Coordinates of C-alpha atoms and ligand atoms in Angstrom, one line a residue:
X1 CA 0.0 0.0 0.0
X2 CA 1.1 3.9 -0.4
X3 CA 3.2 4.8 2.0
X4 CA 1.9 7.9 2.1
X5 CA -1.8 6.4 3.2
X6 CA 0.2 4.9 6.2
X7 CA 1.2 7.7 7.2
X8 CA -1.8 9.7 7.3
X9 CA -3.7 7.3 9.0
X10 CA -0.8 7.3 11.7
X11 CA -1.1 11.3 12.0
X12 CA -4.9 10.7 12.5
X13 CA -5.1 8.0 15.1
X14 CA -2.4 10.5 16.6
X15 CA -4.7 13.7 16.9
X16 CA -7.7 11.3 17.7
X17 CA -5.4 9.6 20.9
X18 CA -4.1 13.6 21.6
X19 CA -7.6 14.5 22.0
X20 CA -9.1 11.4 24.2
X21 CA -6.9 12.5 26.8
X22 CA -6.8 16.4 26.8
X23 CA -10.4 17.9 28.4
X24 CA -12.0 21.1 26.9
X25 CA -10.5 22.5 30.0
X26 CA -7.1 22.1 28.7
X27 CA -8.3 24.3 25.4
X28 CA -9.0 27.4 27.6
X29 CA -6.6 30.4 28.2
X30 CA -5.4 30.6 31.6
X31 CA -7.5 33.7 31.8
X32 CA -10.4 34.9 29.8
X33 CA -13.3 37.0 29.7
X34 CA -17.2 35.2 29.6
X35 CA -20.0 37.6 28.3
X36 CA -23.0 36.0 29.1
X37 CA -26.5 37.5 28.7
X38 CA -29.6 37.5 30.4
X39 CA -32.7 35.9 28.2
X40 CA -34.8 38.5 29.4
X41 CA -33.1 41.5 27.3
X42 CA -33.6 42.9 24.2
X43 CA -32.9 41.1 20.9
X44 CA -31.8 44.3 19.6
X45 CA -29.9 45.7 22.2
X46 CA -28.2 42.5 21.9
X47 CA -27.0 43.1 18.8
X48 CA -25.0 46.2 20.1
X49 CA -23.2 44.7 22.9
X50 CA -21.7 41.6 20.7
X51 CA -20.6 44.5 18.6
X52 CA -19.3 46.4 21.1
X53 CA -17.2 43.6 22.8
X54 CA -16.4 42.2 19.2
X55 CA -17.9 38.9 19.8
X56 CA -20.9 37.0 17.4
X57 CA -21.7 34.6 20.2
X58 CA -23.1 34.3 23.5
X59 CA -24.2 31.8 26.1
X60 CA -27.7 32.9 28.1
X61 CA -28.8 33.2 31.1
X62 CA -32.2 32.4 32.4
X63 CA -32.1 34.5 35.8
X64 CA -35.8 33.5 37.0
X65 CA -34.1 29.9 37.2
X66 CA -31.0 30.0 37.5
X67 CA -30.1 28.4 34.1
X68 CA -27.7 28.1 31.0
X69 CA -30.6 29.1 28.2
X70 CA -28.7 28.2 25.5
X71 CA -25.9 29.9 23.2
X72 CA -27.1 33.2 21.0
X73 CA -25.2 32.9 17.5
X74 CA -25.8 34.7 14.0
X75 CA -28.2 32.2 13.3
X76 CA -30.9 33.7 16.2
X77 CA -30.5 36.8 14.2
X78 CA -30.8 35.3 10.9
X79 CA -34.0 33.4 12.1
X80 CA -35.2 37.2 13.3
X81 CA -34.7 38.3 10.0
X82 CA -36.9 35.4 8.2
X83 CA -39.6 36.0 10.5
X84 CA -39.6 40.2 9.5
X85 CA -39.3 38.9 6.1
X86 CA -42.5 36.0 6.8
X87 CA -44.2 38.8 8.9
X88 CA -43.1 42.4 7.5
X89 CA -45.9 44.4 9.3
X90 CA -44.8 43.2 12.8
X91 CA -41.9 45.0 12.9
X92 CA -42.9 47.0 16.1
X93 CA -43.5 43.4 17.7
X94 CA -40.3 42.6 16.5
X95 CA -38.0 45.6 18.1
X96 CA -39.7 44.6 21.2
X97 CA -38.8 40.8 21.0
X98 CA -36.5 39.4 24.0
X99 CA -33.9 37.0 23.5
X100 CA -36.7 34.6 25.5
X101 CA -38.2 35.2 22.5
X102 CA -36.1 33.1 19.9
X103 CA -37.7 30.0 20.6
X104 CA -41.1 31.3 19.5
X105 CA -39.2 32.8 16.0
X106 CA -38.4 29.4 15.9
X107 CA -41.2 28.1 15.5
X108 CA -43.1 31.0 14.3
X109 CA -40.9 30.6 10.6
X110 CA -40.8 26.9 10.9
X111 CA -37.1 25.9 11.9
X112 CA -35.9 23.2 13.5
X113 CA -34.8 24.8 17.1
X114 CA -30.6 23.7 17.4
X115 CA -30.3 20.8 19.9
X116 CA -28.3 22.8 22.5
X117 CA -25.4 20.0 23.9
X118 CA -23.4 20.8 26.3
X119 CA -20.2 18.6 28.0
X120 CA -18.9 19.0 31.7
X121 CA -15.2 20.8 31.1
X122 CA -13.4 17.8 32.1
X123 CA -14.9 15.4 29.6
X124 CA -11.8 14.4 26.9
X125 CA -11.8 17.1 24.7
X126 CA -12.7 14.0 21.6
X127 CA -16.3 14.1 23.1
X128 CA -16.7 17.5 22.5
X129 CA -15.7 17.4 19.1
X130 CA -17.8 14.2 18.6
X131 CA -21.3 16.4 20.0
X132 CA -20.4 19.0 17.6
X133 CA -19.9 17.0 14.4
X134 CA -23.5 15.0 15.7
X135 CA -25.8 18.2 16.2
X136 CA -23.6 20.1 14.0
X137 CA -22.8 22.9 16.4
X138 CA -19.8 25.1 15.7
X139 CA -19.4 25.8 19.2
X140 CA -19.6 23.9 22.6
X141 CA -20.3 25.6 25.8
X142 CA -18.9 24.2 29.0
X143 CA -21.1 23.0 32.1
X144 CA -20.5 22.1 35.3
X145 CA -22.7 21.7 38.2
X146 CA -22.0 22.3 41.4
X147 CA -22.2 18.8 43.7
X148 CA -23.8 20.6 46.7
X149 CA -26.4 22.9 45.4
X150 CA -26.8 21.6 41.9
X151 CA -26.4 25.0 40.3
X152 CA -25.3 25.0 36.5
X153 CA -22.3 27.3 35.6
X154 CA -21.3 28.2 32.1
X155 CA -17.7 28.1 32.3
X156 CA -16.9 28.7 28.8
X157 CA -17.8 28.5 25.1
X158 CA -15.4 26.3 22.7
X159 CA -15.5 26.7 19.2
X160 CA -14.4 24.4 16.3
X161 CA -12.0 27.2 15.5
X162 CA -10.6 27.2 19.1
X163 CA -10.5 23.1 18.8
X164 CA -8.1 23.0 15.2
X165 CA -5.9 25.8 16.7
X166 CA -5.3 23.8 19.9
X167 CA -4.4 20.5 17.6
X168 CA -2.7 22.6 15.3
X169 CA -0.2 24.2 18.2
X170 CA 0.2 21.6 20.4
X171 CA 0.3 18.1 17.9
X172 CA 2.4 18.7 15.2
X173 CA 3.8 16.2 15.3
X174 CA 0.9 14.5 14.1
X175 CA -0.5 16.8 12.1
X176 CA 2.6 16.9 10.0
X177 CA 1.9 13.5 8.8
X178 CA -1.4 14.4 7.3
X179 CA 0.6 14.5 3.7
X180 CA -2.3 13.9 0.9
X181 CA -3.5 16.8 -0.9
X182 CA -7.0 17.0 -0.2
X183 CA -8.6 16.5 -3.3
X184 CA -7.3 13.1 -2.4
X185 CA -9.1 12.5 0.5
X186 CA -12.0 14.7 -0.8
X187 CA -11.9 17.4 1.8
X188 CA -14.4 19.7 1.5
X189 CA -17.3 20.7 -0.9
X190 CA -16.7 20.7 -4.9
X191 CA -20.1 20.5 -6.1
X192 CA -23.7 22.5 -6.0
X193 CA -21.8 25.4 -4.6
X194 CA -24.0 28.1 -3.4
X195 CA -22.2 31.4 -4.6
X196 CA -23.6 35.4 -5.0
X197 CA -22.1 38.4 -6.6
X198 CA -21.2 42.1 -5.3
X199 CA -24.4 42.9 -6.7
X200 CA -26.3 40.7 -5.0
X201 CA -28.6 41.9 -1.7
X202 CA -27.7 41.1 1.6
X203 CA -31.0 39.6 1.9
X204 CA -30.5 37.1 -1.1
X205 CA -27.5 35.5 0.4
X206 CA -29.0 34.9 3.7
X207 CA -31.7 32.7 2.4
X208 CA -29.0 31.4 0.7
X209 CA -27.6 30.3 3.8
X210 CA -30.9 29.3 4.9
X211 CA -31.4 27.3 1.9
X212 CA -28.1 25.5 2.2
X213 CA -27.7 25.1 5.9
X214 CA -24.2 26.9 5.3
X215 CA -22.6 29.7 7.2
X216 CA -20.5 31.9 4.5
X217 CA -21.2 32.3 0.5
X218 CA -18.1 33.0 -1.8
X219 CA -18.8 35.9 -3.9
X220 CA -17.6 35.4 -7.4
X221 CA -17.4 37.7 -10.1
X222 CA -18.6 36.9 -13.8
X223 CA -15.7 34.7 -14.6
X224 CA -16.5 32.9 -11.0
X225 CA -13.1 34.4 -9.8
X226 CA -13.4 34.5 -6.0
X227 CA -13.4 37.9 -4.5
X228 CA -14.7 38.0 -1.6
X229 CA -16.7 35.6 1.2
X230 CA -20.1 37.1 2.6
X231 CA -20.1 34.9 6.3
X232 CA -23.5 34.6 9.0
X233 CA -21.5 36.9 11.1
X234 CA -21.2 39.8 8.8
X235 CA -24.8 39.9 9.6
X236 CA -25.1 41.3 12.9
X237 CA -23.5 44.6 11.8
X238 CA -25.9 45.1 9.2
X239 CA -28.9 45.2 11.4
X240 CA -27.5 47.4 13.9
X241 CA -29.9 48.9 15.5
X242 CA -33.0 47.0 14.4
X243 CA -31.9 48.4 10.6
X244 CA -33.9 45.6 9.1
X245 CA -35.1 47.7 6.0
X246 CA -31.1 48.0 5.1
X247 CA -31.1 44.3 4.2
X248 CA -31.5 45.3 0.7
X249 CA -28.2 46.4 0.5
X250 CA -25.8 44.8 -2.0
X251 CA -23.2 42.6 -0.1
X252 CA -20.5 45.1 -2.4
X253 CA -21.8 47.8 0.3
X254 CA -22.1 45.7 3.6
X255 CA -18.5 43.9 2.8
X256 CA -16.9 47.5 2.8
X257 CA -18.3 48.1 6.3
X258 CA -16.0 45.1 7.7
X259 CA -14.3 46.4 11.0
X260 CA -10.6 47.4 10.0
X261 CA -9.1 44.2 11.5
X262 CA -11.0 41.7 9.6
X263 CA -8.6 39.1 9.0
X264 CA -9.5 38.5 5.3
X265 CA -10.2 35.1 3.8
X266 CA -7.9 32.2 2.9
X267 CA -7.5 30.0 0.0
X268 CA -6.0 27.0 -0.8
X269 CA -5.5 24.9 -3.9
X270 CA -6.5 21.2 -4.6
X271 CA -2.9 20.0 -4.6
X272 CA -2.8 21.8 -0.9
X273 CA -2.6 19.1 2.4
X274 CA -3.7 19.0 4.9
X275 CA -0.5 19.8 7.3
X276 CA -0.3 22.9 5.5
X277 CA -3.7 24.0 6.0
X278 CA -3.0 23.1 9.6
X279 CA 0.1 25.1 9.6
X280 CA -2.1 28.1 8.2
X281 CA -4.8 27.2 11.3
X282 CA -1.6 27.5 14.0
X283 CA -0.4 30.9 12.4
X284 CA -3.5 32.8 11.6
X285 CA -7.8 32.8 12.3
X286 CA -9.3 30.5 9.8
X287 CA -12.8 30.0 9.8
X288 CA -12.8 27.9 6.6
X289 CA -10.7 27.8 3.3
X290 CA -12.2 28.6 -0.6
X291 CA -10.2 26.3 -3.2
X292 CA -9.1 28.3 -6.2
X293 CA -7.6 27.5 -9.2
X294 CA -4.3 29.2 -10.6
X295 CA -6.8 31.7 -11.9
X296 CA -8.8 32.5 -8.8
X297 CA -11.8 30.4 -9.7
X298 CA -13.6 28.8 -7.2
X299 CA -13.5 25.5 -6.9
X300 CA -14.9 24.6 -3.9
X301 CA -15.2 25.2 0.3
X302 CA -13.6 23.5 2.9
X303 CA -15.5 24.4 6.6
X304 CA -13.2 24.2 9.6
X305 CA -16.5 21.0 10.0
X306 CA -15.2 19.6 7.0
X307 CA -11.5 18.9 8.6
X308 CA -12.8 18.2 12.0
X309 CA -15.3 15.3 10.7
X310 CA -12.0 14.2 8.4
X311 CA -9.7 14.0 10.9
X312 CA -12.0 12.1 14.1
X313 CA -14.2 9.8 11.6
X314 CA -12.3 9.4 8.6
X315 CA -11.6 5.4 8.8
X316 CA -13.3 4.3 11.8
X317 CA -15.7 1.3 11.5
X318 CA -19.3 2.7 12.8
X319 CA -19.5 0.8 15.8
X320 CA -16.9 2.4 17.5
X321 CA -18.9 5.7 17.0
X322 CA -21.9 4.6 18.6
X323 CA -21.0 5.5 22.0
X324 CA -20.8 9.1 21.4
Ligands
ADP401 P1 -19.3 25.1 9.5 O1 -20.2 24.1 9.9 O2 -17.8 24.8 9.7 O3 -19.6 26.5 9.9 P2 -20.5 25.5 6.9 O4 -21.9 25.6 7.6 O5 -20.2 26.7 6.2 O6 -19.4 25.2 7.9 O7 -20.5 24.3 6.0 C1 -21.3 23.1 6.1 C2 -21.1 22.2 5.0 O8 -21.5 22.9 3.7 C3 -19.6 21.8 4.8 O9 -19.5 20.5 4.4 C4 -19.1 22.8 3.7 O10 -18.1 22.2 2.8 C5 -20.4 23.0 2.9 N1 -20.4 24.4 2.3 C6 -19.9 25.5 3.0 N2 -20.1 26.6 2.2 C7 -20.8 26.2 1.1 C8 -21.3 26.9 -0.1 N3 -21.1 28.2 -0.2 N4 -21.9 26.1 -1.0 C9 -22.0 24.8 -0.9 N5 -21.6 24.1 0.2 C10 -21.0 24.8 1.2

């Protein structure tokens, strides 16, 4: 057999062993700030204080209980926006909604409300990563219950961002053996891209997303040459304020209101592996890779999902996946 395919399998059982014995504890700074808001505020004041503290997530807090509510993400907000677009002349109702209030969106437009898992900090870090890629979360939060009084605390949120950077820092020497380029191992999405132009409105490629289940659209120009990517999160700032009506923007106009330190998008080519694309996850903030040709075309996406479901499940006989 290739040697090379002996290798990579090697690297892989060697990030799946790293991760059975680090917790999601061991991912966390040794200090860090937690933002974590209360259910019972405003959906659109919410909006204003992840921009302030330039986050795009949040865990809640039910105070009347004493609970961990769930995690706010873009997707709340893009569920808010369906349900101005389902229900236009509600809009007074919806500056008034509460983040309580999501649930009912939910089911007011019709979606599926996110199974919201959770693991205890000291679990292995693998289950984590095995309850995201299951309920297809991009982040985890962290709960742990106090033994006397039973009280839940959120400790933390982990991301599959946060997850690939620890791997990539701390296990090179694994990932380093992941040598085949990865239209080899079929990394990543090639075909029924979902794509939008400058010209196309903001609101286009959020039902887009919708439509797709996906969190970030490429947008191509007439030749399909890649030239920017429109993500969920570039959403929040362009309802600022309960700015709905601007949603008819072009994503031209939005994408030039990126904050200054926007970390820009990355590419890579179908000859690319994967220890290089982990290199670029240890150096700099990937949230997910567009495949170009020499030209700039698009070729196809590869979500920081894609390379987490790759490198836990790629190879393992279904039985031993059961137990997660
Ligand atoms: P993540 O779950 O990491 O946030 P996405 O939701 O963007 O990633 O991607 C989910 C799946 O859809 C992945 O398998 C990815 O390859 C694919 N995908 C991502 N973007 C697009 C797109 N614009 N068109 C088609 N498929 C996509």
């Amino acid at each position: 057999s290739n040697p090379l395919d002996k290798e990579q399998m090697q690297g892989l059982r060697g990030v799946r062993e790293f991760l059975k014995v680090r917790t999601s504890y061991d991912v966390l700074p040794l200090s860090f700030r937690l933002i974590i808001l209360d259910n019972d505020l405003l959906i659109r004041k919410s909006l204003n204080i992840l921009i302030q503290n330039g986050i795009v997530s949040a865990p809640l807090w039910d105070s009347r209980n004493g609970t961990f509510a769930g995690l706010l993400t873009s997707t709340d907000y893009i569920n808010v926006i369906q349900y101005y677009c389902q229900f236009p002349h509600e809009i007074d109702q919806v500056d008034q909604f509460r983040l309580s209030s999501l649930r009912d969106i939910e089911r007011a437009i019709g979606v599926l409300p996110l199974e919201t898992v959770s693991v205890h900090p000291m679990r292995p870090l693998y289950e984590a990563c095995r309850r995201m890629l299951k309920t297809r979360a991009r982040r985890i939060p962290l709960i742990d219950t106090d033994d006397e009084t039973g009280r839940e605390t959120v400790v933390s949120v982990i991301t599959q961002y946060r997850i690939l950077k620890f791997i990539a820092v701390n296990n090179e020497q694994h990932t380093m053996l992941l040598k085949k380029p990865v239209r080899e191992i079929g990394l990543g999405t090639y075909t029924d891209l979902a794509t939008a132009t400058m010209n196309s409105s903001v609101l286009d490629v959020i039902h887009l997303m919708v439509k797709y289940n996906i969190s970030a659209v490429p947008i191509v120009d007439k030749d399909n040459r890649v030239l920017n990517l429109f993500e969920a999160v570039d959403v929040i700032p362009c309802i600022k304020g309960g700015a709905y009506d601007e949603l008819t923007a072009t994503v031209g106009d939005a994408l030039s209101q990126r904050a200054e330190d926007f970390a820009g998008i990355y590419t890579c080519s179908e000859e690319d592996r994967l220890d290089s694309i982990f290199e670029t996850i240890r150096k700099s903030r990937v949230h997910r890779l567009i495949v170009v040709d020499d030209d700039s075309r698009l070729k196809g996406i590869i979500s920081l999902s894609d390379i987490l479901k790759y490198v836990l499940l790629y190879g393992e006989e279904e039985d031993d996946l059961q137990e997660y």
